[in-house]
Coordinates of C-alpha atoms in Angstrom, one line a residue:
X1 CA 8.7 53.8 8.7
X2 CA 8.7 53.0 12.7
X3 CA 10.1 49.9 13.5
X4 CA 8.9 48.4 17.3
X5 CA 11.7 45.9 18.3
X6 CA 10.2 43.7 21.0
X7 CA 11.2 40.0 22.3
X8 CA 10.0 37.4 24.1
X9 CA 11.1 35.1 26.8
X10 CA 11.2 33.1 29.9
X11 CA 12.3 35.9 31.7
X12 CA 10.6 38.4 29.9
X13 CA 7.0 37.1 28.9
X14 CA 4.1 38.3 26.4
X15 CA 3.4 41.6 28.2
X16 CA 6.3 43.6 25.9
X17 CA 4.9 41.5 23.0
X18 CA 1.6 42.4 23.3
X19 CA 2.4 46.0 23.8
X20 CA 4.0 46.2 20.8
X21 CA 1.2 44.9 19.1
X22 CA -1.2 46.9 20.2
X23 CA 1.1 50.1 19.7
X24 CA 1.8 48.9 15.8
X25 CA -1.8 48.8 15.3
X26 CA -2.8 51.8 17.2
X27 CA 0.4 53.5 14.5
X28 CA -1.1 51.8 11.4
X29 CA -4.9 53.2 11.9
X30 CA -3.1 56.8 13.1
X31 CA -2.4 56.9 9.4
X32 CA 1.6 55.7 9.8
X33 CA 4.1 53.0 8.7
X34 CA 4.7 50.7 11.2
X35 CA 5.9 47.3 12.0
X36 CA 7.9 45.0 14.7
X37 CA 11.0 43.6 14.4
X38 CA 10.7 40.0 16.1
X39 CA 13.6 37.1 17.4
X40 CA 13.8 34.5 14.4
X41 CA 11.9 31.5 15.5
X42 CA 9.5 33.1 17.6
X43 CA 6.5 31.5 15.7
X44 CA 3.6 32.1 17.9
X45 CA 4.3 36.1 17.7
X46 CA 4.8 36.4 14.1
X47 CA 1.4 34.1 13.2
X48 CA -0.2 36.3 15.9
X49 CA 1.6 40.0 14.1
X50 CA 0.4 38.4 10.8
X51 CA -3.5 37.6 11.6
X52 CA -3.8 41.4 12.9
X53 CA -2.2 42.6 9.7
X54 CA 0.7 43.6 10.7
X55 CA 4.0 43.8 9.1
X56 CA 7.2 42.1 10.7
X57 CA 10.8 41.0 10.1
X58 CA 12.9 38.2 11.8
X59 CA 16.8 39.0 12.9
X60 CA 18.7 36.9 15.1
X61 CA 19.0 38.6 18.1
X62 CA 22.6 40.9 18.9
X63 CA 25.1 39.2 20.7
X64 CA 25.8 41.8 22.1
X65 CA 22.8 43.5 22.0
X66 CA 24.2 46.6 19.6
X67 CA 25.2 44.2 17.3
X68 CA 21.2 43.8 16.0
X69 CA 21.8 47.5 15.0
X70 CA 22.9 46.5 11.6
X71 CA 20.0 44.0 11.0
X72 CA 17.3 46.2 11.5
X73 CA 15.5 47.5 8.4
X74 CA 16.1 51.1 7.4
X75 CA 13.8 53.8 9.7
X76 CA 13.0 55.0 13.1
X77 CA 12.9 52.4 16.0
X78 CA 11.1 51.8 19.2
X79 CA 12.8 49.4 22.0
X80 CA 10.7 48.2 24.1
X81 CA 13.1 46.3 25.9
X82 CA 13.6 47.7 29.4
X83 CA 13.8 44.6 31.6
X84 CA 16.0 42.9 33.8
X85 CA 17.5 40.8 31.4
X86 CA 18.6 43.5 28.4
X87 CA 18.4 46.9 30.7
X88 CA 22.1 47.4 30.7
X89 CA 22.4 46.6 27.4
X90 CA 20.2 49.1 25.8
X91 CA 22.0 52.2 26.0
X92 CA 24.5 50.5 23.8
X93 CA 21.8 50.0 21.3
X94 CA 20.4 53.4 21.1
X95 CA 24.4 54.7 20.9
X96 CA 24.4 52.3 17.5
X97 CA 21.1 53.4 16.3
X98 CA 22.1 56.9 16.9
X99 CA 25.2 56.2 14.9
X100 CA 23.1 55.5 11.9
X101 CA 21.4 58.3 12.5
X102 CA 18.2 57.2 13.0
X103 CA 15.6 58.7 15.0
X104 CA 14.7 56.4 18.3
X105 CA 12.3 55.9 21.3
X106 CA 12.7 53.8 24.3
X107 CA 10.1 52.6 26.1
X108 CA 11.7 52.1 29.5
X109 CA 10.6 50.1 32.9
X110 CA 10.3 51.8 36.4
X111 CA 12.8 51.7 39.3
X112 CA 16.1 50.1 38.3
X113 CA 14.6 49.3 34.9
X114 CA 14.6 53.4 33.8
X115 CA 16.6 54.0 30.7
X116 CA 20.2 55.0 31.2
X117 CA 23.3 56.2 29.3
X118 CA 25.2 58.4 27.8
X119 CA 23.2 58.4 24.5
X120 CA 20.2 60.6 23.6
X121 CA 17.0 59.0 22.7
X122 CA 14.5 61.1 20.6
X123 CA 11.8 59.6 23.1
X124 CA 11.6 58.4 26.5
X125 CA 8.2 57.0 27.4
X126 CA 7.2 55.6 30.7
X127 CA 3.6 54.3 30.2
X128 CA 3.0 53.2 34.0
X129 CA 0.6 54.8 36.4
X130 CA 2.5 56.7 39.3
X131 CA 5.6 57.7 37.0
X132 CA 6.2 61.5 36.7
X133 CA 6.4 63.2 33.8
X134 CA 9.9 65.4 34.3
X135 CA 12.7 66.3 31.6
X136 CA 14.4 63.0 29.9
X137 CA 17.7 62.5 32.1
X138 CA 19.0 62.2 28.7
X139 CA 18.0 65.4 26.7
X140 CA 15.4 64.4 24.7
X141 CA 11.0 64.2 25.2
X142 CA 9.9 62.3 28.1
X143 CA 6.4 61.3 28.2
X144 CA 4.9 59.5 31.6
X145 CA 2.0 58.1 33.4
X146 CA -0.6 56.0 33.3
X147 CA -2.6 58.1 30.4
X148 CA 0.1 56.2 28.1
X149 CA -0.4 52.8 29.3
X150 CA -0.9 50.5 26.1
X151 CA -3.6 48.4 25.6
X152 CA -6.1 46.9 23.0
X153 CA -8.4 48.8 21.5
X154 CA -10.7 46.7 22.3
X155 CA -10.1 47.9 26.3
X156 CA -11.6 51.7 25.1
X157 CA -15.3 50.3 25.5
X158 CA -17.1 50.9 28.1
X159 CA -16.7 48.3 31.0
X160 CA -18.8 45.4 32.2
X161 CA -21.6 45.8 34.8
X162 CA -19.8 43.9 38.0
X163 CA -23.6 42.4 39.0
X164 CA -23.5 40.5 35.4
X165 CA -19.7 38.9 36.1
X166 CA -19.2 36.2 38.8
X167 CA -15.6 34.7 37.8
X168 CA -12.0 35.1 39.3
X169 CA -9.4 35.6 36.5
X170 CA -6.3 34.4 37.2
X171 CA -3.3 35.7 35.5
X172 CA 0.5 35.6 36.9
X173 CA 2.1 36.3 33.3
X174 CA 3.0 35.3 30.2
X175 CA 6.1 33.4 31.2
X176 CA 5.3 33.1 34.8
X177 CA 9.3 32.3 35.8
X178 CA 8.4 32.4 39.7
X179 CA 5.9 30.2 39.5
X180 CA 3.1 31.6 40.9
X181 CA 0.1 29.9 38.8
X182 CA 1.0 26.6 41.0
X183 CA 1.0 28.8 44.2
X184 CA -2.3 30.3 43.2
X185 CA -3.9 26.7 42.6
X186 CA -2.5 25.7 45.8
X187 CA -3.6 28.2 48.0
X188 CA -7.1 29.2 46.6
X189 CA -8.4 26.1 45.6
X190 CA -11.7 26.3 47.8
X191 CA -12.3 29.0 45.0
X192 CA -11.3 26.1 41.9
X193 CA -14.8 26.2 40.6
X194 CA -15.1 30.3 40.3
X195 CA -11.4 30.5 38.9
X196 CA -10.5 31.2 35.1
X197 CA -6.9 30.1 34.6
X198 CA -4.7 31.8 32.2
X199 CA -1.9 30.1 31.0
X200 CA 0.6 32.5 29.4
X201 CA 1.7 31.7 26.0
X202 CA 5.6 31.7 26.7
X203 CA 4.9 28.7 29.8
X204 CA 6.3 25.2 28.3
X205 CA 4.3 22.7 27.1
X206 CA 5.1 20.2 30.1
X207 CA 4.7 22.9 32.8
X208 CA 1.4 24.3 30.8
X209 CA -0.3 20.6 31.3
X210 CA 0.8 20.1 34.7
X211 CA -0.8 23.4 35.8
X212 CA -4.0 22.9 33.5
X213 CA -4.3 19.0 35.1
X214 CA -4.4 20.5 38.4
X215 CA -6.4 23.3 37.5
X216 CA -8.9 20.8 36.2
X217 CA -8.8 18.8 39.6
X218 CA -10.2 22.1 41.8
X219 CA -12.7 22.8 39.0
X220 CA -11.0 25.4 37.7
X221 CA -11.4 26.6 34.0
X222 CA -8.5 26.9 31.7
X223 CA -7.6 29.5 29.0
X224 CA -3.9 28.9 26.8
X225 CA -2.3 31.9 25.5
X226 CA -5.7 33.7 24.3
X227 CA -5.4 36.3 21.8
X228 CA -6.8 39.0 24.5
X229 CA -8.1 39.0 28.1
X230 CA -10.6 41.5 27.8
X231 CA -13.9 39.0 27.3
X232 CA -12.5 37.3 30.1
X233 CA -12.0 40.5 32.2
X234 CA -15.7 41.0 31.1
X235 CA -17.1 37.5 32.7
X236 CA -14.7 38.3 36.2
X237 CA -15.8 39.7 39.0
X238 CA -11.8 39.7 40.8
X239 CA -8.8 39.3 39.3
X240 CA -5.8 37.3 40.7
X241 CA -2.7 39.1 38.8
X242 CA 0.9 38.8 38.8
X243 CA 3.5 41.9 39.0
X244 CA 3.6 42.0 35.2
X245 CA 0.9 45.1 32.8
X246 CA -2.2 43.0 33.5
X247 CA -2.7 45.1 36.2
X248 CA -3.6 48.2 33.5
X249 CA -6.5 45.9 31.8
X250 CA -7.8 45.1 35.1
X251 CA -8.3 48.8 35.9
X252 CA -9.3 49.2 32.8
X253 CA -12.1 46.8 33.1
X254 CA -12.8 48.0 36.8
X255 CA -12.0 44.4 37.5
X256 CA -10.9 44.4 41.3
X257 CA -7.3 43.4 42.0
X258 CA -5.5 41.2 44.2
X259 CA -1.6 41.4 42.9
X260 CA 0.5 38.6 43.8
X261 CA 4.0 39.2 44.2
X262 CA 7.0 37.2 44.4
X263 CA 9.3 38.7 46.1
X264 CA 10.2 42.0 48.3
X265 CA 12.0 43.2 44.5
X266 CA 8.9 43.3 42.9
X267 CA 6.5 45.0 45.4
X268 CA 7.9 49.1 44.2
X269 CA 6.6 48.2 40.6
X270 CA 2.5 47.5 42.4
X271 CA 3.0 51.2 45.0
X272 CA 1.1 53.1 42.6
X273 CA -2.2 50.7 42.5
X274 CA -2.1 49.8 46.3
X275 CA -1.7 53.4 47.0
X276 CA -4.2 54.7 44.4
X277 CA -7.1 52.1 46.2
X278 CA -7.1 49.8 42.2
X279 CA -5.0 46.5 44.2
X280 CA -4.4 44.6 47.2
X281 CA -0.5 43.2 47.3
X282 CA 0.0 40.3 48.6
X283 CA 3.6 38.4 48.8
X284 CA 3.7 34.5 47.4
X285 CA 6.5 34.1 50.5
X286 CA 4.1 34.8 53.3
X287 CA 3.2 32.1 55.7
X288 CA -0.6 32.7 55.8
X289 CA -1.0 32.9 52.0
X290 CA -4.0 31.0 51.7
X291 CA -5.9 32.6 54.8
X292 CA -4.7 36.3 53.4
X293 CA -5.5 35.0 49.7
X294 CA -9.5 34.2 51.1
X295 CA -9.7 37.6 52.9
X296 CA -8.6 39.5 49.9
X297 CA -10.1 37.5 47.3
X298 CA -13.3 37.8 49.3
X299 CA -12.9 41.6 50.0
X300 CA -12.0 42.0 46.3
X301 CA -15.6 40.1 45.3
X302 CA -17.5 42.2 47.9
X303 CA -15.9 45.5 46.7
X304 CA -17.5 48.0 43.8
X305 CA -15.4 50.2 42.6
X306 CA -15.6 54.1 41.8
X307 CA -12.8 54.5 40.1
X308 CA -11.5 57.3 38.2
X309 CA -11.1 56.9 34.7
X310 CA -7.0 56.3 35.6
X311 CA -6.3 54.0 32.6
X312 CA -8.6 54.6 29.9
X313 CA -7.8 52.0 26.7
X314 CA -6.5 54.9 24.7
X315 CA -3.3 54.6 25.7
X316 CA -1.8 53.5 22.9
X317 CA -3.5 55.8 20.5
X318 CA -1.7 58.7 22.5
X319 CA 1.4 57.3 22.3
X320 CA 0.5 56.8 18.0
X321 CA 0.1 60.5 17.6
X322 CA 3.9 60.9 19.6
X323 CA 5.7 58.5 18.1
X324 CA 4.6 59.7 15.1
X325 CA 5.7 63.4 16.0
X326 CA 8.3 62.5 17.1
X327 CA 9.8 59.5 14.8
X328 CA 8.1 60.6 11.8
X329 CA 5.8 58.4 9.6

């Protein structure tokens, strides 16, 4: 059995979650036992686990983290945990893991978010376009790049013509703690009646209908916490993205990209798609925001895109076939 332990937050947002469940399922169809080990009370994620058919377990999370160790079901494990909030905290983890001898993977972030410590995962996987595959600093497989990035099977099909899409999809993330979403509305408004607003399942409900009232004033369409993005990817001609994965589904979708970031921290994680020609950055700080929004909104609408085949959709089956190598069945 493979256990993926993901969590959610205001700090840390749906794009782990979603990851995991796409990775489960991409495991279960490979032919191997697999399931996610979710934060007790996180509703939403286990109804949304359960409708795909996929089996889960509740713990309370570790305080400190190590301490979940003990309250994980017997097998293999997968953290997909590497953010700023529990980075430092994970080698401690994987040391506990280790000490029940169990076989384990992390899934780790980029810059200051790469995996650390003085114990050895089994796996060390670094699904992000631009990261290099090299030796684990640790010992033990590394896989990287943007081959592995994890999405839905349902991003393998073959993209949307851009003449048959006209919308602007507007995504900052699942938890959106900067704030962007109002910043969007506020600076691209003349755009209100092309925009599809996404509000990300971990927003709260007060925030979620101030943003959707105002989206609603400019003309804008809403969308809460859908299940997928992809058939809205499919009716967008530009996407308006935070610094979070949804930058992988729009490439996937050969949706162009205008990534918002917000702040100087952030803008390292976006290199690889501004360098690569797949995004425009843009900072939510700069004084001309909504003149520089227009330009590259309206570049972004003008531009079509001949793309390699960078991020593919079949991500996550690669990383099914690993984990199973690697963590067993």
């Amino acid at each position: 059995m493979i256990w993926l332990r993901c969590r959610l937050g205001q700090e840390i947002g749906w794009g782990h979650a979603v990851r995991c469940l796409a990775l489960a399922g991409a495991m279960v169809r490979a032919g191997s036992d697999a399931g996610l080990i979710l934060d007790r009370g996180e509703a939403a994620l286990a109804a949304r686990a359960a409708s795909e058919g996929l089996r889960h377990v509740e713990i309370d999370p570790g305080a400190p983290l190590s301490a979940e160790a003990g309250r994980y079901p017997e097998g293999s494990v997968a953290l997909d945990l590497s953010n700023a909030v529990l980075r430092d905290a994970i080698p401690g983890l994987v040391a506990a893991l280790k000490a029940q001898r169990r076989k384990v993977a992390v899934i780790e972030g980029l810059g200051e978010d790469r995996y650390f410590g003085d114990a050895s995962p089994d796996l060390v996987v670094a699904p992000y376009l631009g990261a290099l595959q090299s030796a684990a600093a640790t010992g033990g497989v590394r896989l990287a790049g943007g081959e592995y990035a994890v999405l839905g099977s349902e991003y393998a099909a073959p993209p949307a013509d851009l003449e048959s899409r006209s919308k602007i999809l507007v995504m900052m993330s699942g938890a959106d703690p900067w704030q962007l979403t109002e910043t969007v509305l506020a600076a691209a408004s003349a755009f209100g009646p092309r925009l599809i607003v996404v509000i990300g399942g971990s927003v709260p409900p007060n925030r979620a209908d101030a943003i959707a009232a105002e989206a609603a004033r400019i003309g804008a369409r809403v969308e809460i916490a859908p299940p997928t993005l992809h058939p809205l990817f499919r009716q967008s001609r530009a996407a308006l993205i935070g610094p979070g994965l949804v930058k992988y589904e729009a490439v996937a979708t050969r949706t162009p990209a205008v990534i918002l970031s917000p702040g100087k921290e952030y803008d390292g994680a976006q290199s690889a798609f501004v360098k690569a020609g797949l995004a425009t950055l843009l900072r939510a700080d700069q004084p001309d925001l909504p003149a520089a929004l227009a330009t590259a909104l309206n570049d972004a609408l003008a531009q079509m895109p001949d793309w390699p085949a960078v991020i593919d959709g079949c991500g996550a089956g690669r990383l099914a076939q690993a984990f199973r190598q690697h963590l067993g069945e």
